[in-house]
């Protein structure tokens, strides 16, 4: 007993770089983190593993290595997918937590289900309540709502709506009914 009556730390995981995003899964048993070591990791809150030094830490259930910092990471409503935003190639990616693919080196990794290239660093990304759309915020001052079920004439994911803010869009989320989007940007709005 140290006399501390504040919040109790229930679980800790040390990433290889600053953690830019941390969100609970819909069932509350997992956390997805995005970090400056270019990694997205899904961490279990119910399972542990022992590292090479004998330390016990939460088990990593899935990971994805991006080419740059992972600024945003959120679960889909069903908990089977994660959307990430990164600055490597200004990409939003939807990653499966139930399907895998093999890379050019023969390594197994989660399957990328969808990608959208923005014109700026993707700083925010989250699913709509129905899981059919993603809202992203980026360093090009734009908020975009992107369909995961429709493509445009070029064969890329269709942008359903967009809004230009006065600065980088750092956060973007759907309302519970999916009809509205709230954003926050570097122009103090």
mmCIF file of C-alpha atoms in Angstrom:
data_model
loop_
_atom_site.group_PDB
_atom_site.id
_atom_site.type_symbol
_atom_site.label_atom_id
_atom_site.label_comp_id
_atom_site.label_asym_id
_atom_site.label_seq_id
_atom_site.Cartn_x
_atom_site.Cartn_y
_atom_site.Cartn_z
ATOM 1 C CA UNK A 1 0.000 0.000 0.000
ATOM 2 C CA UNK A 2 1.614 3.235 -1.076
ATOM 3 C CA UNK A 3 -1.273 5.500 -0.146
ATOM 4 C CA UNK A 4 -2.040 6.252 -3.795
ATOM 5 C CA UNK A 5 -5.787 6.475 -4.333
ATOM 6 C CA UNK A 6 -5.533 7.316 -8.033
ATOM 7 C CA UNK A 7 -6.145 5.072 -11.029
ATOM 8 C CA UNK A 8 -4.604 1.591 -10.938
ATOM 9 C CA UNK A 9 -2.527 0.433 -13.924
ATOM 10 C CA UNK A 10 -4.010 -2.894 -14.999
ATOM 11 C CA UNK A 11 -1.723 -3.709 -17.906
ATOM 12 C CA UNK A 12 1.361 -2.236 -19.566
ATOM 13 C CA UNK A 13 3.034 -2.864 -22.904
ATOM 14 C CA UNK A 14 6.244 -1.143 -23.989
ATOM 15 C CA UNK A 15 6.277 -0.308 -27.690
ATOM 16 C CA UNK A 16 9.452 0.482 -29.617
ATOM 17 C CA UNK A 17 8.527 4.153 -30.042
ATOM 18 C CA UNK A 18 6.075 6.826 -28.889
ATOM 19 C CA UNK A 19 2.521 5.476 -28.834
ATOM 20 C CA UNK A 20 0.354 7.750 -30.995
ATOM 21 C CA UNK A 21 -2.919 5.810 -30.722
ATOM 22 C CA UNK A 22 -4.464 3.364 -28.258
ATOM 23 C CA UNK A 23 -8.069 2.123 -28.521
ATOM 24 C CA UNK A 24 -10.081 -0.683 -26.925
ATOM 25 C CA UNK A 25 -11.723 -3.408 -28.985
ATOM 26 C CA UNK A 26 -15.533 -3.570 -28.888
ATOM 27 C CA UNK A 27 -15.364 -6.544 -26.480
ATOM 28 C CA UNK A 28 -12.848 -4.737 -24.234
ATOM 29 C CA UNK A 29 -10.405 -7.677 -24.251
ATOM 30 C CA UNK A 30 -7.859 -6.114 -26.631
ATOM 31 C CA UNK A 31 -6.161 -2.794 -27.300
ATOM 32 C CA UNK A 32 -4.805 -1.655 -30.653
ATOM 33 C CA UNK A 33 -1.810 0.653 -30.545
ATOM 34 C CA UNK A 34 -0.108 2.639 -33.267
ATOM 35 C CA UNK A 35 3.401 3.872 -32.614
ATOM 36 C CA UNK A 36 6.427 5.697 -33.935
ATOM 37 C CA UNK A 37 8.300 2.452 -34.439
ATOM 38 C CA UNK A 38 6.079 2.109 -37.560
ATOM 39 C CA UNK A 39 4.009 -0.650 -35.948
ATOM 40 C CA UNK A 40 0.357 -1.400 -35.333
ATOM 41 C CA UNK A 41 -0.087 -4.001 -32.601
ATOM 42 C CA UNK A 42 -3.169 -5.668 -31.162
ATOM 43 C CA UNK A 43 -2.478 -6.429 -27.511
ATOM 44 C CA UNK A 44 -4.439 -8.911 -25.388
ATOM 45 C CA UNK A 45 -5.680 -7.792 -21.994
ATOM 46 C CA UNK A 46 -6.451 -11.395 -20.984
ATOM 47 C CA UNK A 47 -3.363 -13.322 -22.232
ATOM 48 C CA UNK A 48 0.304 -12.846 -21.390
ATOM 49 C CA UNK A 49 3.634 -14.059 -22.718
ATOM 50 C CA UNK A 50 7.152 -14.124 -21.280
ATOM 51 C CA UNK A 51 9.912 -12.206 -23.068
ATOM 52 C CA UNK A 52 13.543 -13.279 -23.462
ATOM 53 C CA UNK A 53 14.406 -11.664 -20.092
ATOM 54 C CA UNK A 54 11.722 -13.569 -18.210
ATOM 55 C CA UNK A 55 9.371 -10.587 -17.936
ATOM 56 C CA UNK A 56 5.654 -11.172 -18.340
ATOM 57 C CA UNK A 57 3.792 -8.788 -20.638
ATOM 58 C CA UNK A 58 0.514 -8.702 -22.549
ATOM 59 C CA UNK A 59 0.478 -11.020 -25.563
ATOM 60 C CA UNK A 60 0.712 -9.436 -29.016
ATOM 61 C CA UNK A 61 -2.125 -11.025 -31.007
ATOM 62 C CA UNK A 62 -1.484 -9.296 -34.338
ATOM 63 C CA UNK A 63 0.888 -6.758 -35.815
ATOM 64 C CA UNK A 64 1.422 -4.812 -39.020
ATOM 65 C CA UNK A 65 4.610 -2.975 -39.999
ATOM 66 C CA UNK A 66 3.987 0.261 -41.844
ATOM 67 C CA UNK A 67 6.641 2.228 -43.720
ATOM 68 C CA UNK A 68 6.276 5.180 -41.343
ATOM 69 C CA UNK A 69 4.789 6.300 -38.047
ATOM 70 C CA UNK A 70 1.341 4.871 -37.298
ATOM 71 C CA UNK A 71 -0.629 7.914 -36.155
ATOM 72 C CA UNK A 72 -4.115 6.398 -35.963
ATOM 73 C CA UNK A 73 -5.456 2.941 -35.115
ATOM 74 C CA UNK A 74 -9.056 1.891 -34.427
ATOM 75 C CA UNK A 75 -11.068 -1.327 -34.354
ATOM 76 C CA UNK A 76 -14.038 -1.996 -36.611
ATOM 77 C CA UNK A 77 -17.411 -2.357 -34.862
ATOM 78 C CA UNK A 78 -17.196 -6.174 -35.140
ATOM 79 C CA UNK A 79 -13.598 -6.194 -33.823
ATOM 80 C CA UNK A 80 -12.336 -8.236 -36.807
ATOM 81 C CA UNK A 81 -10.514 -5.383 -38.549
ATOM 82 C CA UNK A 82 -8.320 -2.406 -37.697
ATOM 83 C CA UNK A 83 -7.977 0.835 -39.627
ATOM 84 C CA UNK A 84 -4.629 2.611 -39.437
ATOM 85 C CA UNK A 85 -3.318 5.921 -40.688
ATOM 86 C CA UNK A 86 0.357 6.504 -41.353
ATOM 87 C CA UNK A 87 2.838 8.961 -42.766
ATOM 88 C CA UNK A 88 4.958 6.592 -44.864
ATOM 89 C CA UNK A 89 3.013 6.994 -48.046
ATOM 90 C CA UNK A 90 0.027 8.949 -46.716
ATOM 91 C CA UNK A 91 -2.035 5.773 -46.536
ATOM 92 C CA UNK A 92 -5.147 4.627 -44.740
ATOM 93 C CA UNK A 93 -5.224 0.839 -44.507
ATOM 94 C CA UNK A 94 -7.912 -1.566 -43.317
ATOM 95 C CA UNK A 95 -6.232 -4.645 -41.883
ATOM 96 C CA UNK A 96 -7.896 -7.991 -41.195
ATOM 97 C CA UNK A 97 -7.398 -9.636 -37.817
ATOM 98 C CA UNK A 98 -8.865 -12.932 -39.102
ATOM 99 C CA UNK A 99 -7.134 -13.328 -42.510
ATOM 100 C CA UNK A 100 -3.418 -13.461 -43.271
ATOM 101 C CA UNK A 101 -1.197 -13.173 -46.324
ATOM 102 C CA UNK A 102 2.435 -13.990 -47.050
ATOM 103 C CA UNK A 103 4.879 -11.209 -47.890
ATOM 104 C CA UNK A 104 7.747 -11.344 -50.384
ATOM 105 C CA UNK A 105 10.056 -12.774 -47.676
ATOM 106 C CA UNK A 106 7.686 -15.623 -46.815
ATOM 107 C CA UNK A 107 6.502 -14.034 -43.564
ATOM 108 C CA UNK A 108 2.848 -14.317 -42.558
ATOM 109 C CA UNK A 109 1.122 -11.043 -41.676
ATOM 110 C CA UNK A 110 -2.428 -9.733 -41.377
ATOM 111 C CA UNK A 111 -4.102 -9.216 -44.757
ATOM 112 C CA UNK A 112 -4.603 -5.644 -45.983
ATOM 113 C CA UNK A 113 -8.247 -5.478 -47.081
ATOM 114 C CA UNK A 114 -8.357 -1.901 -48.367
ATOM 115 C CA UNK A 115 -6.091 1.099 -48.903
ATOM 116 C CA UNK A 116 -6.658 4.769 -49.657
ATOM 117 C CA UNK A 117 -3.897 7.234 -50.454
ATOM 118 C CA UNK A 118 -4.518 10.713 -49.060
ATOM 119 C CA UNK A 119 -2.621 13.850 -50.058
ATOM 120 C CA UNK A 120 -1.189 14.300 -46.569
ATOM 121 C CA UNK A 121 -0.150 12.285 -43.526
ATOM 122 C CA UNK A 122 -3.161 10.282 -42.254
ATOM 123 C CA UNK A 123 -3.442 11.406 -38.633
ATOM 124 C CA UNK A 124 -6.943 10.133 -37.802
ATOM 125 C CA UNK A 125 -8.928 7.122 -38.978
ATOM 126 C CA UNK A 126 -12.038 5.468 -37.573
ATOM 127 C CA UNK A 127 -14.875 3.243 -38.758
ATOM 128 C CA UNK A 128 -18.527 4.187 -39.077
ATOM 129 C CA UNK A 129 -20.907 2.320 -36.739
ATOM 130 C CA UNK A 130 -21.963 0.013 -39.617
ATOM 131 C CA UNK A 131 -18.317 -0.652 -40.598
ATOM 132 C CA UNK A 132 -18.930 0.266 -44.254
ATOM 133 C CA UNK A 133 -17.158 3.643 -44.140
ATOM 134 C CA UNK A 134 -13.995 5.146 -42.679
ATOM 135 C CA UNK A 135 -13.432 8.787 -41.796
ATOM 136 C CA UNK A 136 -9.870 10.045 -42.081
ATOM 137 C CA UNK A 137 -8.205 13.284 -41.111
ATOM 138 C CA UNK A 138 -4.929 14.276 -42.700
ATOM 139 C CA UNK A 139 -2.086 16.724 -42.927
ATOM 140 C CA UNK A 140 -3.493 18.213 -46.132
ATOM 141 C CA UNK A 141 -6.194 19.877 -43.949
ATOM 142 C CA UNK A 142 -8.865 17.487 -45.194
ATOM 143 C CA UNK A 143 -11.484 15.259 -43.592
ATOM 144 C CA UNK A 144 -12.721 12.548 -45.919
ATOM 145 C CA UNK A 145 -15.426 9.917 -45.544
ATOM 146 C CA UNK A 146 -14.418 6.904 -47.597
ATOM 147 C CA UNK A 147 -16.630 3.999 -48.646
ATOM 148 C CA UNK A 148 -15.259 0.513 -48.079
ATOM 149 C CA UNK A 149 -17.948 -0.969 -50.350
ATOM 150 C CA UNK A 150 -17.857 1.381 -53.378
ATOM 151 C CA UNK A 151 -15.107 2.338 -55.830
ATOM 152 C CA UNK A 152 -14.789 5.333 -58.127
ATOM 153 C CA UNK A 153 -14.178 5.240 -61.907
ATOM 154 C CA UNK A 154 -10.423 4.745 -61.330
ATOM 155 C CA UNK A 155 -11.067 1.668 -59.188
ATOM 156 C CA UNK A 156 -9.999 3.288 -55.916
ATOM 157 C CA UNK A 157 -12.120 3.543 -52.800
ATOM 158 C CA UNK A 158 -14.820 6.156 -53.303
ATOM 159 C CA UNK A 159 -14.691 9.400 -51.319
ATOM 160 C CA UNK A 160 -18.277 10.063 -50.232
ATOM 161 C CA UNK A 161 -17.687 13.501 -48.764
ATOM 162 C CA UNK A 162 -14.817 15.754 -47.796
ATOM 163 C CA UNK A 163 -14.306 18.936 -45.825
ATOM 164 C CA UNK A 164 -11.355 21.304 -45.808
ATOM 165 C CA UNK A 165 -10.365 22.502 -42.345
ATOM 166 C CA UNK A 166 -8.018 25.388 -41.582
ATOM 167 C CA UNK A 167 -5.204 23.086 -40.441
ATOM 168 C CA UNK A 168 -4.102 19.495 -40.016
ATOM 169 C CA UNK A 169 -7.037 17.268 -39.030
ATOM 170 C CA UNK A 170 -5.798 15.406 -35.932
ATOM 171 C CA UNK A 171 -8.987 13.640 -34.878
ATOM 172 C CA UNK A 172 -12.119 12.483 -36.708
ATOM 173 C CA UNK A 173 -14.949 10.252 -35.493
ATOM 174 C CA UNK A 174 -18.481 9.316 -36.523
ATOM 175 C CA UNK A 175 -21.512 10.030 -34.375
ATOM 176 C CA UNK A 176 -23.226 6.931 -32.903
ATOM 177 C CA UNK A 177 -25.864 7.014 -35.681
ATOM 178 C CA UNK A 178 -23.179 7.401 -38.390
ATOM 179 C CA UNK A 179 -24.832 10.508 -39.863
ATOM 180 C CA UNK A 180 -22.333 13.098 -38.598
ATOM 181 C CA UNK A 181 -18.563 13.449 -38.159
ATOM 182 C CA UNK A 182 -16.721 15.409 -35.471
ATOM 183 C CA UNK A 183 -13.216 16.629 -36.283
ATOM 184 C CA UNK A 184 -10.483 18.537 -34.503
ATOM 185 C CA UNK A 185 -7.747 20.398 -36.339
ATOM 186 C CA UNK A 186 -4.627 22.484 -35.747
ATOM 187 C CA UNK A 187 -6.540 25.694 -36.507
ATOM 188 C CA UNK A 188 -8.053 25.382 -32.982
ATOM 189 C CA UNK A 189 -11.404 24.284 -34.404
#
